């Protein structure tokens, strides 16, 4: 059974159709890239998966369970994590405090319980491990807003990991980065999400081929092709519609 599935998802904005019945099936542990030209509907598909929008028609399933009408926070609690949505709060909190807040929220520990030393020790150990994993141990006491761009991305990944998600959704995680920053963040994503289910929207083909094992091509709001990355790379339809395009 797929861990994440969309069934005949349709959506429009003010009567203008943008998704025309999208079927997506992601298996547990899979690394899926969603590619397609600008305006194809990739981000909209994510917004329907995470619950930001309610689809006009069709269904979203997590572990075979229909979650189409569940609110965003419910989906997040049940393992659907979307990264790259850093909020202003995390700009003021230190890296350590941000990760601590995320771990506390996952463990459902209320703030009036944090004086319990044993609980706090476990939480802090987890924060230290996360800092190590994302390579920000040295920056633990730095406010999020003061971090370099690539380090902010690393913190966002850490916040996502703190929730122990079952599916990680990344929307163009390397957008706006230099070549060197991109390589650094791709390496980080690869390392820290190993063995986890990852769905990534990405236009940089080097990033796609570095991170994904299967690719879904979205074109004008419909799936043009879906399959193992080497098959997609050779697919004449895909070449014509997308891969051959000048970026
Ligand atoms: N909130 C919105 N309101 C109106 N139109 C939108 C909205 N979000 C996206 N669109 C439109 O939907 C289409 C798909 O957009 P999007 O999902 O962002 O594409 P992609 O992420 O593939 O570039 C585009 O034509 C875009 O202009
Ligand atoms: Mg987009």
CSV table of C-alpha atoms and ligand atoms in Angstrom, one decimal:
chain,number,residue,atom,x,y,z
A,1,UNK,CA,0.0,0.0,0.0
A,2,UNK,CA,1.2,3.5,-0.7
A,3,UNK,CA,2.0,5.7,2.2
A,4,UNK,CA,0.8,8.8,0.3
A,5,UNK,CA,-1.7,8.8,-2.5
A,6,UNK,CA,-3.8,11.3,-4.4
A,7,UNK,CA,-6.8,10.1,-6.4
A,8,UNK,CA,-8.1,12.1,-9.3
A,9,UNK,CA,-7.3,15.4,-7.6
A,10,UNK,CA,-8.8,18.4,-9.4
A,11,UNK,CA,-8.5,22.0,-8.5
A,12,UNK,CA,-9.3,25.4,-9.8
A,13,UNK,CA,-8.7,29.0,-8.7
A,14,UNK,CA,-11.7,31.3,-9.3
A,15,UNK,CA,-13.0,29.0,-12.1
A,16,UNK,CA,-9.6,28.6,-13.8
A,17,UNK,CA,-8.7,24.9,-13.7
A,18,UNK,CA,-5.1,24.2,-12.7
A,19,UNK,CA,-5.2,20.4,-11.8
A,20,UNK,CA,-7.1,18.0,-14.1
A,21,UNK,CA,-7.3,14.8,-12.1
A,22,UNK,CA,-3.9,14.0,-10.7
A,23,UNK,CA,-3.1,10.4,-9.5
A,24,UNK,CA,0.0,10.1,-7.4
A,25,UNK,CA,1.2,7.0,-5.5
A,26,UNK,CA,4.2,7.2,-3.3
A,27,UNK,CA,5.5,4.0,-1.6
A,28,UNK,CA,7.1,4.0,1.9
A,29,UNK,CA,10.8,4.8,1.7
A,30,UNK,CA,10.6,6.1,-1.8
A,31,UNK,CA,12.3,9.3,-3.0
A,32,UNK,CA,10.0,10.9,-5.5
A,33,UNK,CA,10.7,14.1,-7.5
A,34,UNK,CA,7.9,16.1,-9.0
A,35,UNK,CA,9.1,18.1,-12.0
A,36,UNK,CA,7.4,20.2,-14.6
A,37,UNK,CA,7.4,23.7,-16.1
A,38,UNK,CA,6.4,26.8,-14.1
A,39,UNK,CA,2.7,27.0,-13.6
A,40,UNK,CA,2.2,23.2,-14.1
A,41,UNK,CA,0.5,23.0,-10.7
A,42,UNK,CA,3.3,21.4,-8.6
A,43,UNK,CA,3.0,23.7,-5.6
A,44,UNK,CA,-0.8,23.6,-5.8
A,45,UNK,CA,-0.6,19.8,-5.6
A,46,UNK,CA,1.5,20.2,-2.4
A,47,UNK,CA,-1.0,22.6,-1.0
A,48,UNK,CA,-3.8,20.1,-1.5
A,49,UNK,CA,-1.7,17.3,0.0
A,50,UNK,CA,-0.9,19.4,3.1
A,51,UNK,CA,-4.4,20.7,3.5
A,52,UNK,CA,-3.8,24.3,2.8
A,53,UNK,CA,-6.5,24.0,0.1
A,54,UNK,CA,-9.4,21.7,-0.2
A,55,UNK,CA,-9.5,20.1,-3.7
A,56,UNK,CA,-12.5,20.7,-5.9
A,57,UNK,CA,-12.7,17.0,-6.4
A,58,UNK,CA,-10.7,13.8,-5.6
A,59,UNK,CA,-9.0,12.5,-2.5
A,60,UNK,CA,-5.8,12.6,-0.6
A,61,UNK,CA,-4.8,9.4,1.3
A,62,UNK,CA,-2.2,8.8,4.0
A,63,UNK,CA,-1.6,5.1,4.7
A,64,UNK,CA,-4.8,4.4,2.8
A,65,UNK,CA,-6.8,6.6,5.1
A,66,UNK,CA,-8.8,9.4,3.5
A,67,UNK,CA,-7.4,12.7,4.9
A,68,UNK,CA,-8.9,15.1,2.2
A,69,UNK,CA,-10.8,17.0,4.8
A,70,UNK,CA,-8.4,16.9,7.7
A,71,UNK,CA,-6.9,20.3,8.7
A,72,UNK,CA,-3.2,21.1,8.2
A,73,UNK,CA,-2.2,20.6,11.9
A,74,UNK,CA,-3.9,17.1,12.0
A,75,UNK,CA,-1.9,16.0,8.9
A,76,UNK,CA,1.3,17.4,10.4
A,77,UNK,CA,0.7,15.4,13.6
A,78,UNK,CA,0.1,12.3,11.6
A,79,UNK,CA,3.4,12.5,9.8
A,80,UNK,CA,3.0,14.8,6.8
A,81,UNK,CA,5.7,17.3,7.1
A,82,UNK,CA,6.3,20.2,4.8
A,83,UNK,CA,9.6,22.0,5.1
A,84,UNK,CA,10.7,25.5,4.0
A,85,UNK,CA,8.0,27.4,5.8
A,86,UNK,CA,10.1,29.0,8.4
A,87,UNK,CA,8.1,31.5,10.5
A,88,UNK,CA,9.1,34.7,12.2
A,89,UNK,CA,9.2,33.2,15.6
A,90,UNK,CA,12.1,31.0,14.6
A,91,UNK,CA,14.0,34.1,13.5
A,92,UNK,CA,14.1,35.4,17.0
A,93,UNK,CA,14.6,32.1,18.9
A,94,UNK,CA,18.0,30.5,18.9
A,95,UNK,CA,18.6,27.4,16.9
A,96,UNK,CA,18.6,25.4,20.1
A,97,UNK,CA,15.3,26.9,21.3
A,98,UNK,CA,13.6,26.3,18.0
A,99,UNK,CA,14.6,22.7,17.9
A,100,UNK,CA,13.6,22.3,21.5
A,101,UNK,CA,10.2,23.7,20.8
A,102,UNK,CA,9.7,21.3,17.9
A,103,UNK,CA,10.7,18.3,20.0
A,104,UNK,CA,8.5,19.4,22.8
A,105,UNK,CA,5.5,19.8,20.5
A,106,UNK,CA,6.0,16.3,19.0
A,107,UNK,CA,6.3,14.8,22.4
A,108,UNK,CA,3.2,16.8,23.5
A,109,UNK,CA,5.0,18.0,26.6
A,110,UNK,CA,3.2,21.0,27.9
A,111,UNK,CA,5.5,23.9,29.1
A,112,UNK,CA,4.4,23.6,32.7
A,113,UNK,CA,5.9,20.1,32.7
A,114,UNK,CA,9.3,21.0,31.4
A,115,UNK,CA,10.7,21.5,34.9
A,116,UNK,CA,10.7,17.8,35.2
A,117,UNK,CA,14.4,17.2,34.8
A,118,UNK,CA,14.2,13.7,33.4
A,119,UNK,CA,11.9,14.7,30.6
A,120,UNK,CA,14.0,17.8,29.8
A,121,UNK,CA,17.2,15.7,29.7
A,122,UNK,CA,15.7,13.4,27.1
A,123,UNK,CA,14.5,16.4,25.1
A,124,UNK,CA,17.8,18.1,25.2
A,125,UNK,CA,19.6,14.9,24.2
A,126,UNK,CA,17.4,14.8,21.2
A,127,UNK,CA,18.1,18.4,20.4
A,128,UNK,CA,21.8,17.8,20.6
A,129,UNK,CA,21.5,14.8,18.2
A,130,UNK,CA,19.5,16.9,15.8
A,131,UNK,CA,22.1,19.7,15.9
A,132,UNK,CA,24.8,17.2,15.1
A,133,UNK,CA,22.7,15.7,12.2
A,134,UNK,CA,22.1,19.1,10.5
A,135,UNK,CA,25.6,20.4,11.2
A,136,UNK,CA,24.6,23.3,13.4
A,137,UNK,CA,26.1,22.4,16.7
A,138,UNK,CA,28.4,25.4,16.6
A,139,UNK,CA,25.4,27.7,15.9
A,140,UNK,CA,23.2,26.4,18.7
A,141,UNK,CA,23.0,29.7,20.5
A,142,UNK,CA,22.6,31.9,17.4
A,143,UNK,CA,19.1,33.3,16.6
A,144,UNK,CA,17.6,31.7,13.5
A,145,UNK,CA,17.3,35.1,11.7
A,146,UNK,CA,21.1,35.6,12.0
A,147,UNK,CA,22.0,32.4,10.2
A,148,UNK,CA,23.5,32.3,6.7
A,149,UNK,CA,20.9,31.3,4.1
A,150,UNK,CA,22.1,27.7,3.7
A,151,UNK,CA,22.2,27.3,7.5
A,152,UNK,CA,18.6,28.5,7.7
A,153,UNK,CA,17.7,25.8,5.2
A,154,UNK,CA,19.5,23.3,7.5
A,155,UNK,CA,17.5,24.5,10.5
A,156,UNK,CA,14.3,24.1,8.6
A,157,UNK,CA,15.2,20.5,7.8
A,158,UNK,CA,16.1,20.0,11.5
A,159,UNK,CA,12.7,21.3,12.5
A,160,UNK,CA,11.0,18.9,10.1
A,161,UNK,CA,13.1,16.0,11.4
A,162,UNK,CA,12.2,16.9,15.0
A,163,UNK,CA,8.6,16.0,14.2
A,164,UNK,CA,9.7,12.5,13.1
A,165,UNK,CA,7.6,12.7,9.9
A,166,UNK,CA,6.5,9.8,7.8
A,167,UNK,CA,6.6,11.8,4.6
A,168,UNK,CA,8.7,14.8,4.0
A,169,UNK,CA,7.5,17.3,1.4
A,170,UNK,CA,10.1,19.7,0.0
A,171,UNK,CA,9.1,22.5,-2.5
A,172,UNK,CA,12.2,23.7,-4.4
A,173,UNK,CA,14.5,23.5,-1.4
A,174,UNK,CA,17.5,25.0,-3.3
A,175,UNK,CA,15.6,27.9,-4.9
A,176,UNK,CA,17.7,31.1,-4.9
A,177,UNK,CA,20.9,29.3,-3.9
A,178,UNK,CA,24.4,29.5,-5.4
A,179,UNK,CA,25.9,26.3,-6.9
A,180,UNK,CA,27.9,25.7,-3.8
A,181,UNK,CA,25.0,26.2,-1.4
A,182,UNK,CA,22.9,23.9,-3.5
A,183,UNK,CA,25.4,21.1,-3.4
A,184,UNK,CA,25.7,21.6,0.4
A,185,UNK,CA,21.9,21.5,1.0
A,186,UNK,CA,21.4,18.5,-1.4
A,187,UNK,CA,24.1,16.6,0.5
A,188,UNK,CA,22.5,17.4,3.8
A,189,UNK,CA,19.0,16.4,2.5
A,190,UNK,CA,20.4,13.2,1.2
A,191,UNK,CA,22.2,12.4,4.4
A,192,UNK,CA,19.5,13.3,7.0
A,193,UNK,CA,16.5,11.9,5.1
A,194,UNK,CA,18.1,8.5,4.2
A,195,UNK,CA,15.5,5.7,4.4
A,196,UNK,CA,12.7,8.2,4.8
A,197,UNK,CA,9.9,8.9,2.3
A,198,UNK,CA,10.7,12.1,0.5
A,199,UNK,CA,8.6,14.0,-2.1
A,200,UNK,CA,10.5,16.9,-3.6
A,201,UNK,CA,9.4,19.5,-6.1
A,202,UNK,CA,12.5,20.6,-8.0
A,203,UNK,CA,13.5,22.2,-11.3
A,204,UNK,CA,17.2,21.7,-11.1
A,205,UNK,CA,17.8,18.4,-12.9
A,206,UNK,CA,21.1,17.8,-11.1
A,207,UNK,CA,19.3,18.0,-7.7
A,208,UNK,CA,16.5,15.8,-9.1
A,209,UNK,CA,18.8,13.1,-10.3
A,210,UNK,CA,20.9,13.3,-7.1
A,211,UNK,CA,18.0,12.9,-4.7
A,212,UNK,CA,15.2,11.0,-6.4
A,213,UNK,CA,14.7,7.4,-7.5
A,214,UNK,CA,11.3,8.0,-9.2
A,215,UNK,CA,10.0,11.0,-11.1
A,216,UNK,CA,6.6,12.3,-11.8
A,217,UNK,CA,6.3,14.9,-14.6
A,218,UNK,CA,3.4,17.3,-14.2
A,219,UNK,CA,2.4,19.2,-17.3
A,220,UNK,CA,-0.5,21.7,-17.6
A,221,UNK,CA,-2.1,20.2,-14.5
A,222,UNK,CA,-1.9,16.6,-15.5
A,223,UNK,CA,0.6,13.8,-15.0
A,224,UNK,CA,2.6,13.4,-18.3
A,225,UNK,CA,4.7,10.5,-17.1
A,226,UNK,CA,5.7,8.8,-13.9
A,227,UNK,CA,8.4,6.1,-13.3
A,228,UNK,CA,12.0,5.3,-12.4
A,229,UNK,CA,14.3,8.2,-13.2
A,230,UNK,CA,16.2,6.6,-16.0
A,231,UNK,CA,13.0,5.7,-17.8
A,232,UNK,CA,11.7,9.2,-17.4
A,233,UNK,CA,14.9,10.6,-18.7
A,234,UNK,CA,14.5,8.6,-21.9
A,235,UNK,CA,10.8,9.2,-22.4
A,236,UNK,CA,10.3,11.0,-25.7
A,237,UNK,CA,7.1,12.8,-24.4
A,238,UNK,CA,9.0,14.1,-21.4
A,239,UNK,CA,12.0,15.2,-23.5
A,240,UNK,CA,9.8,17.1,-25.8
A,241,UNK,CA,7.6,18.7,-23.2
A,242,UNK,CA,10.2,19.4,-20.5
A,243,UNK,CA,13.7,18.1,-20.4
A,244,UNK,CA,14.6,19.5,-23.7
A,245,UNK,CA,13.5,23.0,-22.7
A,246,UNK,CA,15.9,25.7,-22.1
A,247,UNK,CA,15.7,26.7,-18.5
B,1,LIG,N1,-3.5,31.1,-4.8
B,1,LIG,C1,-3.7,31.2,-6.1
B,1,LIG,N2,-4.6,31.9,-6.7
B,1,LIG,C2,-4.8,31.9,-8.0
B,1,LIG,N3,-4.1,31.3,-8.9
B,1,LIG,C3,-3.1,30.5,-8.4
B,1,LIG,C4,-2.8,30.4,-7.0
B,1,LIG,N4,-1.8,29.5,-6.8
B,1,LIG,C5,-1.4,29.1,-8.0
B,1,LIG,N5,-2.2,29.7,-9.0
B,1,LIG,C6,-2.1,29.4,-10.5
B,1,LIG,O1,-2.2,28.0,-10.6
B,1,LIG,C7,-1.3,27.6,-11.6
B,1,LIG,C8,-0.4,26.5,-11.0
B,1,LIG,O2,0.5,27.2,-10.1
B,1,LIG,P1,1.5,26.4,-9.2
B,1,LIG,O3,0.9,25.3,-8.5
B,1,LIG,O4,2.2,27.5,-8.3
B,1,LIG,O5,2.6,25.9,-10.3
B,1,LIG,P2,4.1,25.4,-10.1
B,1,LIG,O6,4.4,25.2,-8.7
B,1,LIG,O7,4.1,24.1,-10.9
B,1,LIG,O8,4.9,26.4,-10.8
B,1,LIG,C9,-0.6,28.8,-12.2
B,1,LIG,O9,-1.3,29.2,-13.3
B,1,LIG,C10,-0.8,29.8,-11.0
B,1,LIG,O10,-0.8,31.1,-11.5
B,2,LIG,MG1,5.8,26.0,-7.4
